[in-house]
Amino acid sequence: MRKLLPALLVAGVVMSPALGRAQEPAAPAGQIVGDAPGEAPDATRGTEQAVAEGHGGEAGGEHATPHYPLKKPAELSWTFAGPFGHWDLGQLQRGLKVYKEVCSNCHSMNLVSFRNFSALGYSDEQVRALAAEYQITDPAPNAQGEMFQRAGIPSDRLPSPYPNPEAAAAALGGAHPPDLSLIAKARSVERGFPRFLLDIFPWSQYAEGGPDYIHALLTGYEQAPANVTIQPGTYYNPHFISGPALAMAPPLSDGQVTYDDGAPATMEQYSRDVSAFLMWTAEPHLVERKATGFVVMIFLIGFAIMLYLVKRRVWADTPH
């Protein structure tokens, strides 16, 4: 009996899956095996296939799901890229001009102070003159206990075009424009495997995903394809990271901003300049950080060589 019991247990384990399958009811006529009961087999596959074929969707088995952005941004050449990158002050000044004349009509930059612009090559007098162009609500009330406005000073932060996010959403059809202080670090498109593995090497150090994405978004508006339906009041942009369309209308056009240094007044130039400027506002100490890291790497390499030589000297007379 003791020898027969293990054999019965093994036979039960082997036979139980087959018995279970034999007891399952047969699929009703016309139903495709694998679909949920009552589901129309081809109810949504046509739409998903159209999205997959024409708008960047990736097929996963029988179904296709669009992955945003539909078009990945091109990797551009920036002066601040790589381990020896540096800021182009002329480009940053042009980017500030584009922000002031175009972007600041809707977007705030609450984490940037006027005095920070001295790093862009402006003198103290120029920074004070720039701040005085804005009317700032003083954080402290006057002697009568009332809030009042005054001319800006270098320690003030750039004012928002709207008093609060709710007012901004109400004025812009329900869409609240994001603050641009850190947008170049907050928005980026993944490079995917295996390219992101190369970013750790010193000769790459790819950190320009934010500017690449901003440039692609500003210049990537297109006419919506016939098989894509977008919501009223939105604009088709295959580079948008959250969907096929966004509420922001195309903000830039040729000849919109006049540069003082004679740079081309084109949408491409505007986009590059403001993208570089937003990278600076998001990480103003980028160049200093890279310089410090380069010095640290040299020190660590020299320190490792010194330790190796000391080890050889200390253990030279010890038999191994």
Tab-separated table of C-alpha atoms in Angstrom:
chain	number	residue	atom	x	y	z
A	1	MET	CA	0.000	0.000	0.000
A	2	ARG	CA	2.853	2.339	0.841
A	3	LYS	CA	4.410	1.739	-2.590
A	4	LEU	CA	1.060	2.178	-4.370
A	5	LEU	CA	0.188	5.577	-2.783
A	6	PRO	CA	3.000	7.603	-4.437
A	7	ALA	CA	2.146	6.101	-7.808
A	8	LEU	CA	-1.511	7.161	-7.420
A	9	LEU	CA	-0.499	10.694	-6.452
A	10	VAL	CA	1.737	11.041	-9.507
A	11	ALA	CA	-1.007	9.745	-11.764
A	12	GLY	CA	-3.445	12.275	-10.302
A	13	VAL	CA	-1.097	15.218	-10.912
A	14	VAL	CA	-0.505	14.148	-14.503
A	15	MET	CA	-4.148	13.513	-15.334
A	16	SER	CA	-5.747	16.549	-13.604
A	17	PRO	CA	-4.940	19.131	-16.366
A	18	ALA	CA	-6.282	16.830	-19.050
A	19	LEU	CA	-9.465	16.194	-17.085
A	20	GLY	CA	-9.904	19.917	-16.500
A	21	ARG	CA	-9.666	20.659	-20.206
A	22	ALA	CA	-12.100	17.886	-21.001
A	23	GLN	CA	-14.679	19.421	-18.624
A	24	GLU	CA	-14.440	22.961	-20.098
A	25	PRO	CA	-17.467	23.891	-22.224
A	26	ALA	CA	-16.866	24.262	-25.934
A	27	ALA	CA	-16.725	27.800	-27.343
A	28	PRO	CA	-20.029	28.918	-28.887
A	29	ALA	CA	-20.216	28.980	-32.632
A	30	GLY	CA	-18.804	32.189	-34.093
A	31	GLN	CA	-16.756	33.140	-31.021
A	32	ILE	CA	-13.010	33.370	-31.446
A	33	VAL	CA	-11.077	31.505	-28.808
A	34	GLY	CA	-9.278	33.994	-26.581
A	35	ASP	CA	-11.845	36.798	-26.793
A	36	ALA	CA	-13.962	37.663	-23.791
A	37	PRO	CA	-17.487	36.177	-23.909
A	38	GLY	CA	-19.893	38.530	-25.613
A	39	GLU	CA	-17.086	40.700	-27.099
A	40	ALA	CA	-17.207	41.508	-30.793
A	41	PRO	CA	-14.012	39.956	-32.150
A	42	ASP	CA	-13.199	42.728	-34.631
A	43	ALA	CA	-14.940	45.692	-32.987
A	44	THR	CA	-11.816	47.728	-32.286
A	45	ARG	CA	-9.072	46.099	-34.297
A	46	GLY	CA	-9.634	48.273	-37.331
A	47	THR	CA	-9.085	51.502	-35.388
A	48	GLU	CA	-6.099	50.112	-33.532
A	49	GLN	CA	-4.566	48.841	-36.780
A	50	ALA	CA	-5.003	52.257	-38.397
A	51	VAL	CA	-3.314	53.930	-35.464
A	52	ALA	CA	-0.514	51.378	-35.503
A	53	GLU	CA	0.121	51.613	-39.231
A	54	GLY	CA	-0.112	55.349	-39.686
A	55	HIS	CA	0.777	56.942	-36.392
A	56	GLY	CA	3.564	55.146	-34.663
A	57	GLY	CA	1.633	52.460	-32.779
A	58	GLU	CA	3.415	49.225	-32.062
A	59	ALA	CA	1.582	45.951	-32.544
A	60	GLY	CA	1.394	43.776	-29.476
A	61	GLY	CA	-0.040	40.403	-30.422
A	62	GLU	CA	-3.407	40.889	-32.087
A	63	HIS	CA	-3.984	44.387	-30.684
A	64	ALA	CA	-2.098	47.636	-31.272
A	65	THR	CA	-1.683	50.510	-28.840
A	66	PRO	CA	-0.264	53.914	-29.814
A	67	HIS	CA	2.874	54.920	-27.961
A	68	TYR	CA	3.551	58.627	-27.506
A	69	PRO	CA	5.259	60.547	-28.823
A	70	LEU	CA	4.292	59.261	-32.240
A	71	LYS	CA	7.541	60.723	-33.585
A	72	LYS	CA	10.673	60.833	-31.481
A	73	PRO	CA	12.615	64.112	-31.478
A	74	ALA	CA	15.780	64.439	-33.492
A	75	GLU	CA	19.012	64.638	-31.526
A	76	LEU	CA	20.416	68.086	-32.235
A	77	SER	CA	23.849	69.538	-31.654
A	78	TRP	CA	24.070	71.815	-28.596
A	79	THR	CA	27.050	73.761	-27.294
A	80	PHE	CA	26.382	72.529	-23.745
A	81	ALA	CA	26.443	68.835	-24.736
A	82	GLY	CA	29.197	66.434	-23.763
A	83	PRO	CA	31.751	66.554	-20.966
A	84	PHE	CA	33.316	69.789	-22.264
A	85	GLY	CA	30.076	71.625	-23.083
A	86	HIS	CA	29.674	75.351	-22.561
A	87	TRP	CA	26.876	77.895	-22.729
A	88	ASP	CA	26.486	80.079	-25.788
A	89	LEU	CA	25.620	83.364	-24.055
A	90	GLY	CA	24.380	84.936	-27.271
A	91	GLN	CA	21.973	82.053	-27.794
A	92	LEU	CA	20.761	82.261	-24.196
A	93	GLN	CA	20.111	85.994	-24.531
A	94	ARG	CA	18.120	85.383	-27.695
A	95	GLY	CA	16.189	82.636	-25.921
A	96	LEU	CA	15.317	85.041	-23.114
A	97	LYS	CA	14.014	87.484	-25.704
A	98	VAL	CA	11.810	84.798	-27.243
A	99	TYR	CA	10.479	83.874	-23.818
A	100	LYS	CA	9.718	87.499	-22.939
A	101	GLU	CA	7.937	88.311	-26.184
A	102	VAL	CA	6.156	84.996	-26.837
A	103	CYS	CA	6.178	82.375	-24.092
A	104	SER	CA	5.592	84.694	-21.112
A	105	ASN	CA	2.140	85.574	-22.427
A	106	CYS	CA	0.907	82.221	-21.101
A	107	HIS	CA	3.695	80.452	-19.207
A	108	SER	CA	5.196	81.408	-15.869
A	109	MET	CA	8.767	80.960	-14.678
A	110	ASN	CA	8.356	81.163	-10.926
A	111	LEU	CA	11.745	79.735	-9.927
A	112	VAL	CA	13.906	82.239	-11.833
A	113	SER	CA	14.928	85.599	-10.375
A	114	PHE	CA	15.971	88.638	-12.377
A	115	ARG	CA	19.394	88.611	-10.713
A	116	ASN	CA	20.049	85.163	-12.219
A	117	PHE	CA	20.295	86.811	-15.641
A	118	SER	CA	23.671	88.255	-14.698
A	119	ALA	CA	25.025	84.795	-15.593
A	120	LEU	CA	23.918	85.434	-19.200
A	121	GLY	CA	26.372	88.298	-19.575
A	122	TYR	CA	24.141	91.179	-18.495
A	123	SER	CA	25.552	93.904	-16.279
A	124	ASP	CA	23.993	94.896	-12.969
A	125	GLU	CA	22.453	97.993	-14.574
A	126	GLN	CA	20.931	95.920	-17.355
A	127	VAL	CA	19.459	93.463	-14.854
A	128	ARG	CA	17.918	96.313	-12.854
A	129	ALA	CA	16.482	97.853	-16.010
A	130	LEU	CA	15.031	94.500	-17.054
A	131	ALA	CA	13.419	93.967	-13.660
A	132	ALA	CA	11.962	97.501	-13.670
A	133	GLU	CA	9.979	96.665	-16.819
A	134	TYR	CA	7.671	94.460	-14.734
A	135	GLN	CA	5.109	95.388	-12.108
A	136	ILE	CA	5.443	93.119	-9.070
A	137	THR	CA	2.916	92.689	-6.288
A	138	ASP	CA	4.919	93.284	-3.112
A	139	PRO	CA	4.711	90.322	-0.731
A	140	ALA	CA	4.221	92.663	2.249
A	141	PRO	CA	1.276	95.077	2.578
A	142	ASN	CA	1.700	98.843	2.868
A	143	ALA	CA	1.009	100.931	5.971
A	144	GLN	CA	-2.737	100.749	5.305
A	145	GLY	CA	-2.633	96.935	5.140
A	146	GLU	CA	-3.249	96.832	1.410
A	147	MET	CA	-1.267	94.923	-1.170
A	148	PHE	CA	0.351	97.140	-3.768
A	149	GLN	CA	2.401	96.873	-6.934
A	150	ARG	CA	5.844	98.313	-7.543
A	151	ALA	CA	8.594	98.157	-10.134
A	152	GLY	CA	10.574	94.931	-10.038
A	153	ILE	CA	14.005	94.664	-8.454
A	154	PRO	CA	16.754	92.076	-9.152
A	155	SER	CA	15.754	89.889	-6.179
A	156	ASP	CA	12.206	89.443	-7.509
A	157	ARG	CA	11.200	86.369	-9.447
A	158	LEU	CA	9.657	86.581	-12.870
A	159	PRO	CA	5.945	87.276	-12.437
A	160	SER	CA	3.272	84.946	-13.737
A	161	PRO	CA	0.959	86.255	-16.472
A	162	TYR	CA	-2.017	85.087	-14.386
A	163	PRO	CA	-2.731	85.547	-10.667
A	164	ASN	CA	-3.285	81.811	-10.081
A	165	PRO	CA	-3.546	78.531	-12.014
A	166	GLU	CA	-7.342	78.625	-11.969
A	167	ALA	CA	-7.388	82.015	-13.669
A	168	ALA	CA	-4.948	80.739	-16.279
A	169	ALA	CA	-7.097	77.689	-17.005
A	170	ALA	CA	-10.247	79.823	-17.245
A	171	ALA	CA	-8.589	82.235	-19.697
A	172	LEU	CA	-7.155	79.459	-21.872
A	173	GLY	CA	-10.170	77.235	-22.305
A	174	GLY	CA	-9.529	74.988	-19.315
A	175	ALA	CA	-5.860	74.225	-20.084
A	176	HIS	CA	-3.380	75.333	-17.435
A	177	PRO	CA	0.011	76.059	-19.058
A	178	PRO	CA	2.895	74.513	-17.101
A	179	ASP	CA	5.606	76.547	-15.444
A	180	LEU	CA	8.741	76.608	-17.614
A	181	SER	CA	11.389	76.930	-14.910
A	182	LEU	CA	12.291	73.209	-14.950
A	183	ILE	CA	10.499	72.088	-18.094
A	184	ALA	CA	13.719	71.057	-19.871
A	185	LYS	CA	14.423	68.527	-17.105
A	186	ALA	CA	10.809	67.489	-16.541
A	187	ARG	CA	10.076	66.630	-20.181
A	188	SER	CA	12.183	64.152	-22.065
A	189	VAL	CA	11.740	61.142	-24.346
A	190	GLU	CA	13.361	57.844	-23.414
A	191	ARG	CA	16.067	56.738	-25.827
A	192	GLY	CA	15.307	53.077	-25.271
A	193	PHE	CA	17.523	50.018	-25.115
A	194	PRO	CA	20.402	49.771	-25.834
A	195	ARG	CA	21.085	53.450	-26.530
A	196	PHE	CA	20.564	54.607	-22.955
A	197	LEU	CA	23.417	52.311	-21.865
A	198	LEU	CA	25.822	54.478	-23.868
A	199	ASP	CA	24.839	57.604	-21.917
A	200	ILE	CA	26.953	56.600	-18.922
A	201	PHE	CA	30.214	56.855	-20.840
A	202	PRO	CA	32.221	60.082	-20.446
A	203	TRP	CA	32.276	60.835	-24.175
A	204	SER	CA	28.482	60.760	-24.373
A	205	GLN	CA	26.771	61.945	-21.165
A	206	TYR	CA	23.562	62.553	-23.106
A	207	ALA	CA	21.435	64.986	-21.113
A	208	GLU	CA	19.862	66.966	-23.940
A	209	GLY	CA	16.593	65.035	-24.113
A	210	GLY	CA	14.659	68.019	-22.772
A	211	PRO	CA	15.894	70.599	-25.314
A	212	ASP	CA	15.542	68.073	-28.139
A	213	TYR	CA	11.943	67.435	-27.119
A	214	ILE	CA	11.063	71.130	-26.713
A	215	HIS	CA	12.509	71.963	-30.131
A	216	ALA	CA	10.642	69.075	-31.764
A	217	LEU	CA	7.382	70.084	-30.082
A	218	LEU	CA	7.624	73.755	-31.075
A	219	THR	CA	8.401	72.957	-34.709
A	220	GLY	CA	6.409	69.721	-35.102
A	221	TYR	CA	2.827	70.895	-35.655
A	222	GLU	CA	1.183	69.159	-38.599
A	223	GLN	CA	-2.170	68.720	-40.252
A	224	ALA	CA	-3.984	65.831	-38.585
A	225	PRO	CA	-4.221	62.740	-40.820
A	226	ALA	CA	-7.623	61.752	-42.111
A	227	ASN	CA	-7.888	58.686	-39.859
A	228	VAL	CA	-7.052	60.589	-36.659
A	229	THR	CA	-9.756	62.478	-34.765
A	230	ILE	CA	-8.640	65.150	-32.312
A	231	GLN	CA	-10.681	67.093	-29.798
A	232	PRO	CA	-11.975	70.545	-30.765
A	233	GLY	CA	-9.627	73.295	-29.650
A	234	THR	CA	-6.529	71.099	-29.811
A	235	TYR	CA	-3.721	70.964	-32.361
A	236	TYR	CA	-2.186	67.838	-33.836
A	237	ASN	CA	1.474	67.370	-32.979
A	238	PRO	CA	3.054	63.903	-33.317
A	239	HIS	CA	5.946	64.967	-31.076
A	240	PHE	CA	3.690	65.600	-28.054
A	241	ILE	CA	4.593	63.195	-25.270
A	242	SER	CA	1.090	62.786	-23.819
A	243	GLY	CA	-1.154	62.288	-26.833
A	244	PRO	CA	-1.712	63.086	-30.502
A	245	ALA	CA	-2.724	66.716	-29.885
A	246	LEU	CA	-2.337	69.487	-27.319
A	247	ALA	CA	-4.222	72.636	-26.412
A	248	MET	CA	-1.323	75.006	-27.192
A	249	ALA	CA	-1.557	76.530	-30.648
A	250	PRO	CA	1.663	76.802	-32.687
A	251	PRO	CA	3.446	79.569	-30.758
A	252	LEU	CA	6.250	80.466	-33.168
A	253	SER	CA	6.349	81.745	-36.729
A	254	ASP	CA	8.959	83.341	-38.963
A	255	GLY	CA	9.598	87.040	-38.328
A	256	GLN	CA	7.833	87.023	-34.974
A	257	VAL	CA	10.823	88.219	-32.926
A	258	THR	CA	13.525	90.620	-34.077
A	259	TYR	CA	17.021	89.773	-32.842
A	260	ASP	CA	19.474	92.525	-31.997
A	261	ASP	CA	22.538	90.525	-33.079
A	262	GLY	CA	21.336	89.828	-36.618
A	263	ALA	CA	20.532	86.142	-36.080
A	264	PRO	CA	17.979	84.651	-38.515
A	265	ALA	CA	14.404	85.532	-37.572
A	266	THR	CA	13.067	82.055	-38.330
A	267	MET	CA	10.960	79.598	-36.379
A	268	GLU	CA	13.833	77.106	-36.388
A	269	GLN	CA	16.184	79.657	-34.814
A	270	TYR	CA	13.582	80.770	-32.263
A	271	SER	CA	12.984	77.179	-31.215
A	272	ARG	CA	16.664	76.384	-30.813
A	273	ASP	CA	17.318	79.537	-28.800
A	274	VAL	CA	14.400	79.197	-26.407
A	275	SER	CA	15.133	75.474	-25.924
A	276	ALA	CA	18.720	76.268	-24.914
A	277	PHE	CA	17.465	79.037	-22.618
A	278	LEU	CA	15.027	76.655	-20.905
A	279	MET	CA	17.866	74.169	-20.421
A	280	TRP	CA	19.815	76.917	-18.672
A	281	THR	CA	16.905	77.830	-16.382
A	282	ALA	CA	16.464	74.146	-15.478
A	283	GLU	CA	20.161	73.542	-14.760
A	284	PRO	CA	22.084	76.850	-14.580
A	285	HIS	CA	25.162	75.196	-13.043
A	286	LEU	CA	25.475	72.542	-15.728
A	287	VAL	CA	28.841	73.737	-17.076
A	288	GLU	CA	30.335	74.172	-13.589
A	289	ARG	CA	29.141	70.689	-12.629
A	290	LYS	CA	30.803	69.167	-15.674
A	291	ALA	CA	34.062	71.009	-14.967
A	292	THR	CA	34.022	69.806	-11.347
A	293	GLY	CA	33.313	66.240	-12.466
A	294	PHE	CA	36.238	66.347	-14.900
A	295	VAL	CA	38.619	67.434	-12.132
A	296	VAL	CA	37.276	64.734	-9.810
A	297	MET	CA	37.783	62.047	-12.468
A	298	ILE	CA	41.403	63.136	-12.976
A	299	PHE	CA	41.977	63.014	-9.207
A	300	LEU	CA	40.432	59.547	-8.887
A	301	ILE	CA	42.534	58.168	-11.744
A	302	GLY	CA	45.728	59.611	-10.226
A	303	PHE	CA	44.750	58.348	-6.772
A	304	ALA	CA	44.158	54.836	-8.111
A	305	ILE	CA	47.587	54.801	-9.804
A	306	MET	CA	49.211	56.000	-6.582
A	307	LEU	CA	47.526	53.264	-4.539
A	308	TYR	CA	48.695	50.641	-6.987
A	309	LEU	CA	52.315	51.843	-6.816
A	310	VAL	CA	52.211	52.001	-3.014
A	311	LYS	CA	50.830	48.480	-2.844
A	312	ARG	CA	53.628	47.179	-5.048
A	313	ARG	CA	56.246	48.953	-2.905
A	314	VAL	CA	54.867	47.743	0.444
A	315	TRP	CA	54.557	44.111	-0.672
A	316	ALA	CA	57.670	44.003	-2.847
A	317	ASP	CA	59.771	41.987	-0.346
A	318	THR	CA	56.959	39.633	0.627
A	319	PRO	CA	57.078	36.257	-1.146
A	320	HIS	CA	53.820	35.289	-2.872
